[in-house]
Coordinates of C-alpha atoms in Angstrom, one line a residue:
X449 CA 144.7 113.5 121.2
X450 CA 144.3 113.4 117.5
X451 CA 141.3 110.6 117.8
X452 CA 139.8 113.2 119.9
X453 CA 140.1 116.2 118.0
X454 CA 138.7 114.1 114.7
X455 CA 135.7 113.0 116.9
X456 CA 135.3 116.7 118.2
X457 CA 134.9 118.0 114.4
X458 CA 132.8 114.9 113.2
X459 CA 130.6 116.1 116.2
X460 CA 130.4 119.4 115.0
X461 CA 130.1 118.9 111.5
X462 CA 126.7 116.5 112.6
X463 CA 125.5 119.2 114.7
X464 CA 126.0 121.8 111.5
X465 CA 124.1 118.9 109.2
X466 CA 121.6 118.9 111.7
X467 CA 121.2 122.7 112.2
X468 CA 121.2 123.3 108.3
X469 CA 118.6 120.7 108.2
X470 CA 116.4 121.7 110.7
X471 CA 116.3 125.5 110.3
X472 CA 115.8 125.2 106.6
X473 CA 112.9 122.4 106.6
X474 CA 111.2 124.6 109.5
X475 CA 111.5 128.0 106.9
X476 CA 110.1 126.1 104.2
X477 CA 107.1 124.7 106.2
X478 CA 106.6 128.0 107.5
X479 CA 106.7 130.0 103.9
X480 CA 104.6 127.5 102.1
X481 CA 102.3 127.8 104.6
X482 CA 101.7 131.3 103.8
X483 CA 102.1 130.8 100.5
X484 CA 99.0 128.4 100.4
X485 CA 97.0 129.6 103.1
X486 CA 97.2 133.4 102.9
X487 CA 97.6 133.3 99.2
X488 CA 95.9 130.4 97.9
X489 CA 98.6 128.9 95.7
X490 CA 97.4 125.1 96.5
X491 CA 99.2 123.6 93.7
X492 CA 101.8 121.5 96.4
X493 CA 103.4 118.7 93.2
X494 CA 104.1 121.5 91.0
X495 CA 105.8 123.5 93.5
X496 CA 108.0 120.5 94.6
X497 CA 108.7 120.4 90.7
X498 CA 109.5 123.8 91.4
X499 CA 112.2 123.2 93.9
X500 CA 114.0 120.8 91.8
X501 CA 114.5 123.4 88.9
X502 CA 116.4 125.4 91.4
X503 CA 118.3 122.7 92.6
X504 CA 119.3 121.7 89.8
X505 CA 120.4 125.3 89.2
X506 CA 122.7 124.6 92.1
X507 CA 124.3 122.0 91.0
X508 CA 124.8 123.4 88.0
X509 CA 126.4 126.2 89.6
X510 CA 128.5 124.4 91.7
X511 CA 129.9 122.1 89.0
X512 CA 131.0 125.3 87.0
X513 CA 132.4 126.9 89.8
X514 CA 134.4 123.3 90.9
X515 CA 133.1 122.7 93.4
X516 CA 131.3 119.5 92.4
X517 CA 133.6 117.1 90.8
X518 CA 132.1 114.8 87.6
X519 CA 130.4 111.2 88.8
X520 CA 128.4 108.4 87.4
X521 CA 124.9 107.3 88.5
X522 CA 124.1 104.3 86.7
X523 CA 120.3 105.2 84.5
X524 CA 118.3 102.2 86.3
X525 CA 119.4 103.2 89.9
X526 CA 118.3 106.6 89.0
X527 CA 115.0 105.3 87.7
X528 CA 114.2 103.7 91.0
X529 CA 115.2 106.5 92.8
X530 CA 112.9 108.9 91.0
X531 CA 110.2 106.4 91.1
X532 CA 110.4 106.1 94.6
X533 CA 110.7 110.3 95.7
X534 CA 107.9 110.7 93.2
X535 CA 105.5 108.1 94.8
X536 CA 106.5 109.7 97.8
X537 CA 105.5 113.4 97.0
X538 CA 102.3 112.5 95.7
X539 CA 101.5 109.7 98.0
X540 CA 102.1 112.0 101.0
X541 CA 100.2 114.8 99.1
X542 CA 97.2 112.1 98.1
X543 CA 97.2 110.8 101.6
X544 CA 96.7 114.4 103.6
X545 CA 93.8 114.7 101.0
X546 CA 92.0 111.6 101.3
X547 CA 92.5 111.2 105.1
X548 CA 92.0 113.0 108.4
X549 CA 94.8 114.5 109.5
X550 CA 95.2 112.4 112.2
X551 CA 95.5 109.6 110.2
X552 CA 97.5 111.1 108.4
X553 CA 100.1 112.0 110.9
X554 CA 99.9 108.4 112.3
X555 CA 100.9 107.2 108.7
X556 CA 103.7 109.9 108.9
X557 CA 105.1 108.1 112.1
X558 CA 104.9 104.4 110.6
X559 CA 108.1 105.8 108.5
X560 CA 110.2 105.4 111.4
X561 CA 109.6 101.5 111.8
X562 CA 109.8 101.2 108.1
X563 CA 112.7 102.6 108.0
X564 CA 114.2 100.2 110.7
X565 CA 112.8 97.1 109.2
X566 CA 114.9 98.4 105.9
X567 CA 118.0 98.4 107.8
X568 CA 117.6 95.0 109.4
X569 CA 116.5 93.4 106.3
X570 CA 119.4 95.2 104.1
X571 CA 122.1 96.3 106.4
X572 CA 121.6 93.6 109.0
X573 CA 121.3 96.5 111.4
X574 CA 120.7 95.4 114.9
X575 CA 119.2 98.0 117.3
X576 CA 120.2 98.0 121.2
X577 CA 117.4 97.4 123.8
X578 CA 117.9 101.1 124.7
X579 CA 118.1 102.4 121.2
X580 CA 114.9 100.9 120.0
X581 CA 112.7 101.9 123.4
X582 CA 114.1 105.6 122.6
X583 CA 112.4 105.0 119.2
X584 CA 109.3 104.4 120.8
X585 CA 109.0 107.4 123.1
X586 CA 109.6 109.9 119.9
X587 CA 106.6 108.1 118.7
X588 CA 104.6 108.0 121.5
X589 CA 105.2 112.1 122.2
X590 CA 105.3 113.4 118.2
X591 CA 101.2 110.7 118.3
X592 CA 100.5 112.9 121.7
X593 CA 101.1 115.9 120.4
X594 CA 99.9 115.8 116.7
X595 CA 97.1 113.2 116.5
X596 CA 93.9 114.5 116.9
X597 CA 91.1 112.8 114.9
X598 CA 90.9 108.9 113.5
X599 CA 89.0 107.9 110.5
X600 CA 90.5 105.3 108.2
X601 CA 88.8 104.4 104.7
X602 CA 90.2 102.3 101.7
X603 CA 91.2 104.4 99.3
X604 CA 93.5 106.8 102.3
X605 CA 95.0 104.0 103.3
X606 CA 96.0 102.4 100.2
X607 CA 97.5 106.2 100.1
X608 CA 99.0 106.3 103.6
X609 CA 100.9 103.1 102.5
X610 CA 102.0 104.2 99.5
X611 CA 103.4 107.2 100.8
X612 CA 105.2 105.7 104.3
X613 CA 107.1 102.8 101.8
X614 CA 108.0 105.1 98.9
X615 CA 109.2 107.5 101.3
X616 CA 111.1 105.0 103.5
X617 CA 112.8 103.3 100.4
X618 CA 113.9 106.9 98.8
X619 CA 115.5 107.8 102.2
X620 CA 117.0 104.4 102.2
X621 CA 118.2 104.9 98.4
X622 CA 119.7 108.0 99.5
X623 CA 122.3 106.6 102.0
X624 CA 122.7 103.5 99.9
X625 CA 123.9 105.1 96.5
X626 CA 125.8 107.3 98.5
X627 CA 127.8 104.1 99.6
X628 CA 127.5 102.1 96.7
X629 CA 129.1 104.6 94.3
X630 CA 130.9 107.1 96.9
X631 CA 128.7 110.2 95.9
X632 CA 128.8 113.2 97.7
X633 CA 125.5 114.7 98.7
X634 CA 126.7 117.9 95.8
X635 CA 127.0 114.9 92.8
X636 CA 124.1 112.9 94.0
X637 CA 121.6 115.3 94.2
X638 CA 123.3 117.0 90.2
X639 CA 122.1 113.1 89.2
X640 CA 118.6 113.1 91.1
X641 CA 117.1 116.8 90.5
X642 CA 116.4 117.3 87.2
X643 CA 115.2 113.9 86.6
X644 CA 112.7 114.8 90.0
X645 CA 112.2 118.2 88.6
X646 CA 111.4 117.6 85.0
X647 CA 109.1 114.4 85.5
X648 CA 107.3 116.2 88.8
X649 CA 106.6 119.4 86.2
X650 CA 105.0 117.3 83.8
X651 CA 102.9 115.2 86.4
X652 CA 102.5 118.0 88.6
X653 CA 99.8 119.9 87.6
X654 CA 97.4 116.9 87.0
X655 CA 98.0 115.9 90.4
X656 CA 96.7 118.9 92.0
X657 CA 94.1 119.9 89.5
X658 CA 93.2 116.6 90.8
X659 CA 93.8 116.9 94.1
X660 CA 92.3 120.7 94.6
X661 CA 89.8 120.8 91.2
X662 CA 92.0 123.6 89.9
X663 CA 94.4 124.4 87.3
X664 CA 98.2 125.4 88.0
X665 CA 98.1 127.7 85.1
X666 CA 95.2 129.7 85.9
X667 CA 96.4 131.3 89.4
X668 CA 96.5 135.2 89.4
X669 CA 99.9 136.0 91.2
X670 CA 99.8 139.2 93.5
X671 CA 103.6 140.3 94.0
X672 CA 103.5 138.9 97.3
X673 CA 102.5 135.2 96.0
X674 CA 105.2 135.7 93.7
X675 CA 107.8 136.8 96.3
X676 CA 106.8 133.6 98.8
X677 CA 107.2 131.4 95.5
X678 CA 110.7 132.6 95.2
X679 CA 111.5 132.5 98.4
X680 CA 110.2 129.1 99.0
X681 CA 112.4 127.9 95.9
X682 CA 115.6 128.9 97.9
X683 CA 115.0 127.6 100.8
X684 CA 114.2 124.4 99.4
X685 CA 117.6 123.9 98.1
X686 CA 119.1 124.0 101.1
X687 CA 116.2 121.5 102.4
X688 CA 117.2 118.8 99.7
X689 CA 120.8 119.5 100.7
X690 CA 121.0 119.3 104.0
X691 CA 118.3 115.9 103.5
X692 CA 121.2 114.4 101.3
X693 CA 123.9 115.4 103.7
X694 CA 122.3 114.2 107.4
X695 CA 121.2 111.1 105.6
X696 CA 124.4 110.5 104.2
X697 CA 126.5 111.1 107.4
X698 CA 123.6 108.9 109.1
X699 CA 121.3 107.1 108.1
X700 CA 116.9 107.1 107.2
X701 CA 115.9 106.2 111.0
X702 CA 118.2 108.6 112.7
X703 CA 116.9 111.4 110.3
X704 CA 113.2 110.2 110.8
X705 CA 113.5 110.1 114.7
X706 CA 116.1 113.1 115.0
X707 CA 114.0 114.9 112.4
X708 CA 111.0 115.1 114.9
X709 CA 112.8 118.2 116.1
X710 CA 111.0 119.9 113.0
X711 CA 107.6 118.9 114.2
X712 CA 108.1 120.2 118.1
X713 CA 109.6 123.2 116.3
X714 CA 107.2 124.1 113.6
X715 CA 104.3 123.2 116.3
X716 CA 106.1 126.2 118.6
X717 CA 106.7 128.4 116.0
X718 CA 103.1 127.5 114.8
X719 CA 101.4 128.7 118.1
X720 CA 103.7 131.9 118.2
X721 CA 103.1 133.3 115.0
X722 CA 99.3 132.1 114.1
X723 CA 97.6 131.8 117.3
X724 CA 97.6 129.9 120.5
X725 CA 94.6 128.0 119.4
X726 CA 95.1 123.7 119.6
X727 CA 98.0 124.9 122.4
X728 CA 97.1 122.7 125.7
X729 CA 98.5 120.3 128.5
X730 CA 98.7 117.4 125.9
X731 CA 100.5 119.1 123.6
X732 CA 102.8 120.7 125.5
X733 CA 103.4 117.2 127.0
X734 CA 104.2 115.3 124.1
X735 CA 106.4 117.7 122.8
X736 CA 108.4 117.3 126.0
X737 CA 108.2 113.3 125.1
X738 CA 109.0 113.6 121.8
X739 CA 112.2 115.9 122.7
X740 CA 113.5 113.3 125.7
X741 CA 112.8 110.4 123.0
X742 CA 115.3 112.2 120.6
X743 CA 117.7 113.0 123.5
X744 CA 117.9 109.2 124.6
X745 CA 118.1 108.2 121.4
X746 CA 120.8 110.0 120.4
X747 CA 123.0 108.8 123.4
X748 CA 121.7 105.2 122.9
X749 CA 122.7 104.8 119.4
X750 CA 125.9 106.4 119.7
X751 CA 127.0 104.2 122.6
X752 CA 128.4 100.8 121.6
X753 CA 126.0 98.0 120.3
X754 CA 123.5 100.6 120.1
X755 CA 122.9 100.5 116.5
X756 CA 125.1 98.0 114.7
X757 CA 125.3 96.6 111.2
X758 CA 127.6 95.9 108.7
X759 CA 127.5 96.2 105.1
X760 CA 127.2 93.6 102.1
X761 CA 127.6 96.1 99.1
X762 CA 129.9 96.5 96.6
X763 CA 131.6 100.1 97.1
X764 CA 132.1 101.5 93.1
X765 CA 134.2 104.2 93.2
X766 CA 133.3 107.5 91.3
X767 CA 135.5 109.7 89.5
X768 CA 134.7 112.7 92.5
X769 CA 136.3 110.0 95.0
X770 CA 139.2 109.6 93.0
X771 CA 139.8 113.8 92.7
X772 CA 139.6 114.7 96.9
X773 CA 135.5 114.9 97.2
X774 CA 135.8 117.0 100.5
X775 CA 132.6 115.3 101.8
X776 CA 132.9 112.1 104.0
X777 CA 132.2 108.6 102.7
X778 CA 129.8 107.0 104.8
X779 CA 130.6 103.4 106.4
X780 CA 128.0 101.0 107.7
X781 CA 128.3 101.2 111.1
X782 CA 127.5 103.9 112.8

């Protein structure tokens, strides 16, 4: 009864990761989207620079209040981890830029089987028959429904590749300093943030002067613009949250395929509030595949042997371990 009861709230603490996750990445998609299409503020690096200061604010706050406990993040594992969420920003950023979106959202998709080649080269992960065939119907229905036009030059797909490793090695950095030094999602992110925010605000607006042809500092901000800024801000640190926590209690590939949900939903809500234009039979169908591929994936990896692995790292335990962290450690197997 009490093995049941434990597995009863770990399934509804996932399904609360999940749901913070999910409902704060769609917001911010949706916001942003109005801030740069209805009022022009283009400037994408800066505002992710942007989203770190208040993060860090967060942490901040949350340390003074107690409820984040002092840790250690050693400088060069920080380093790496900046270097690779940086690299991802602009490389995703670049990539959208320099290719057709198509392309682009075909790039997007090759994070999930970067992800899994991580796992089984570093984890020793091994994925059931099941497990990995679910895997392929997510990416079969999100292509379906999303991929449109093809072109491919050099230049976007140096980009592309860029942006789907960097990416794929900061998600994997996430869930393995969170092992490696038992850091809650709270004292890893009060390590990460300002190091993202303050090198993404100096980088930033070359980027997208370079990327757009104009300059950060010469916008004219209505009080709307201004309002969707600050409200895009928010959201976003429940976005880098809720990305720590999910990939903490799981791991990059189940947060790539599971995090498909966002695309199906952010299509929907897409159609609903901007117009039913692009809305067909082939869309509709692959956001049907995409959702069954999630569905069966889900059950597959959760049963036994579905997604196996065991870890070879060191666990160094941080001072927030040794005073009650209330957030779970992560093991390898899950």
């Amino acid at each position: 009864m009490a093995s049941l009861k434990k597995s009863d709230k770990k399934a509804a603490l996932d399904f609360a990761a999940w749901s913070f996750n999910v409902t704060t990445s769609v917001g911010i998609i949706m916001v942003n989207k109005a801030l740069m299409a209805t009022y022009g503020f283009s400037f994408a690096t800066t505002l992710t620079g942007l989203h770190f200061v208040t993060t860090t604010l967060m942490t901040i706050v949350f340390r003074w209040l107690g409820l984040s406990q002092p840790s250690q993040l050693p400088v060069s594992d920080l380093i790496k981890f900046v270097i690779f969420s940086n690299l991802s920003i602009v490389g995703m950023n670049v990539s959208l830029m320099w290719n057709s979106v198509g392309f682009y959202q075909i790039a997007k998709l090759c994070m999930i089987p970067a992800s899994c080649l991580l796992e089984v080269v570093f984890d020793h992960v091994h994925y059931s028959r099941d497990t990995k065939l679910s895997i392929m119907v997510v990416l079969i229905g999100v292509a379906v429904c999303t991929v449109t036009d093809v072109s491919v030059n050099a230049r976007g797909l140096i980009a592309a590749v860029i942006a789907v490793w960097s990416t794929a090695f900061q998600q994997y950095y996430v869930h393995f300093l969170q092992r490696k030094y038992s850091l809650n999602s709270f004292n890893l992110l009060g390590h990460t943030a300002p190091a993202q925010a303050g090198s993404l605000l100096l980088v930033g607006p070359f980027v997208d002067y370079l990327l757009t042809g104009q300059r950060v500092d010469h916008f004219g901000f209505s009080s709307l613009a201004l309002f969707f800024l600050t409200l895009s801000c928010f959201i976003a640190i429940g976005v880098n949250l809720s990305q720590f926590i999910c990939i903490g209690r799981f791991s990059a590939v189940s947060f790539q395929v599971l995090g498909h949900m966002k695309t199906v939903l952010v299509l929907s809500l897409g159609f609903l509030f901007f117009g039913k234009e692009g809305l067909n039979l082939q869309v509709v169908l692959g956001m049907v595949l995409a959702v069954v591929g999630m569905v069966w994936y889900g059950n597959a990896s959760a049963k036994p042997g579905g997604k196996e692995g065991r870890s070879v790292l060191p666990v160094v335990r941080s001072a927030s371990l040794n005073k009650g962290s209330s957030e779970e450690k992560v093991s390898a197997d899950e």
